[in-house]
Amino acid sequence: MHTFNSVCVVGLGYIGLPTAAVFAKAGLSVTGVDVNKNAVETINSGKAHIVEVDLDGLLQGVVSAGTLKAQTEPAEANAFVIAVPTPFKGDHAADLSYVEAATRSIAPYVRPGNLIVLESTVPPGATDKMVEWLEAERPDLKQVGGAGTAYYAAHCPERVLPGRVLIELVQNDRIIGGMTEACAERAQALYETFLRGECFLTNARTAEMAKLSENAFRDVNIAFANELSLISDELDIDVWELIRLANRHPRVNILQPGPGVGGHCIAVDPWFIVDAVPQTAKLIRTAREVNDSKPETVINKVKKAVSRFKDPIVACLGLAFKADIDDLRSSPALDITVRLANELECKVLAVEPNIVGLPKALSDTEVQLTDLTNALEQADIILLLVDHREFKRVPAKSRSEKVVIDTRGIWR
Ligand code: SAJ
């Protein structure tokens, strides 16, 4: 049984910060590291710089108890967890520069016997690269997880759903890919300090691919629903009714069409597979293309509706990438609203109950951020982009006189 007293978590974003807080709650002494000084200050005052259910309360507790401390430089610890972003470059290849920088930054602090875990979503082979970067900085540490082990390294991808992060962090099973079996066992012991789900051990490459496969699976399934919605438009069929009926089959479970797939995971990760094996990953690439084509279809529907009016008002309901969150990153709803603002001559209103000010992407446009009641009163054309709970409650009579384009099928 390995015991861990301390952990250093590098990257205090949507995954790193909750993970650091959960380790601290489990009694480990946690150093959280981030290059963003404002984030570090906010966290040290006991608050989260991101929105996630119950995170503020948890942070308040662990910061005031002194078990979590944030800083801009790493510190010595029994284990290091790297949770930095891996966006893609223009050509859809993964940008590993943050992982490399994080690895090099912890190198001076690694002591013999320490464990290093990569949590960021990465393409197959990236954990090997992490090991190479570390050993380039620290030639004295040349034996990962074998005979005469100097240190341990593993990939343990996160798989939590935004909005349910603190629940899923503890309850979901984890896949742990060790550079060797000993590395995987060591990482299992680290996660078992807080985990209620089970750990499944494998090699690093399989763990890397498992994470990508999970998100590609969802992307392909959403693409199927989105393709059905395009087909149904052409064949004059109500896609929502179609899916509801098909799902009465005991082995069919079609997902929901929408205005496109957003967020920083599902719209990104499948490309890492395509980039690794471009000739073979045909279905995965096509699914990405189908989902990425959806915003254009929505924009064309709005333009067609606008052409039937003289100077109409268009209300875009929702800017977030999915329901009941404030996250606008890679949001098709936001992209569609920006495009409409730039391409239509008429007035465009936006409603997003989860934010307070107009987002930066809309600051150069004439779009007005307004409340739901006002938008419903003023608009001639209502474009429903996100299935937020506030929108689900809109009574039929408030929209009966309007042209409604419901991309989520909540008002049928
Ligand atoms: N969407 C649809 N139709 C659906 C379901 C989703 O259009 O039927 C859209 C959403 O509106 C959104 C996008 O897909 O724009 C993604 O939303 P999501 O709820 O499917 O997933 P994320 O991005 O919030 O989180 C995913 C999760 N992965 C899987 O469910 C396989 C989560 O468990 C991962 O941890 C997360 O990616 C991640 O960090 O990789």
PDB file of C-alpha atoms in Angstrom, residues 112-114 131 134-135 138-153 179-180 183:
ATOM      1  CA  PRO A 112      13.041   9.682  -6.574  1.00  0.00           C
ATOM      2  CA  GLY A 113       9.893   7.608  -6.018  1.00  0.00           C
ATOM      3  CA  ASN A 114       7.493  10.378  -7.047  1.00  0.00           C
ATOM      4  CA  VAL A 131       8.434  11.043 -20.015  1.00  0.00           C
ATOM      5  CA  LEU A 134      11.009  15.038 -18.078  1.00  0.00           C
ATOM      6  CA  GLU A 135      14.078  12.886 -18.614  1.00  0.00           C
ATOM      7  CA  ARG A 138      16.456  15.343 -15.446  1.00  0.00           C
ATOM      8  CA  PRO A 139      18.845  12.747 -16.925  1.00  0.00           C
ATOM      9  CA  ASP A 140      19.328  11.421 -13.373  1.00  0.00           C
ATOM     10  CA  LEU A 141      15.741  10.109 -13.417  1.00  0.00           C
ATOM     11  CA  LYS A 142      16.203   7.744 -16.333  1.00  0.00           C
ATOM     12  CA  GLN A 143      14.162   4.679 -15.141  1.00  0.00           C
ATOM     13  CA  VAL A 144      10.427   5.004 -15.275  1.00  0.00           C
ATOM     14  CA  GLY A 145       8.544   2.323 -13.400  1.00  0.00           C
ATOM     15  CA  GLY A 146      10.958  -0.577 -14.046  1.00  0.00           C
ATOM     16  CA  ALA A 147      13.725  -2.332 -12.164  1.00  0.00           C
ATOM     17  CA  GLY A 148      15.575   0.262 -10.109  1.00  0.00           C
ATOM     18  CA  THR A 149      12.654   2.658 -10.620  1.00  0.00           C
ATOM     19  CA  ALA A 150      13.487   6.317 -10.294  1.00  0.00           C
ATOM     20  CA  TYR A 151       9.921   7.596 -10.640  1.00  0.00           C
ATOM     21  CA  TYR A 152       6.478   6.532 -11.839  1.00  0.00           C
ATOM     22  CA  ALA A 153       4.395   7.961 -14.707  1.00  0.00           C
ATOM     23  CA  MET A 179       4.079   3.391 -18.379  1.00  0.00           C
ATOM     24  CA  THR A 180       4.545   0.044 -16.553  1.00  0.00           C
ATOM     25  CA  CYS A 183       3.289   2.889 -12.471  1.00  0.00           C
TER      26      CYS A 183
END
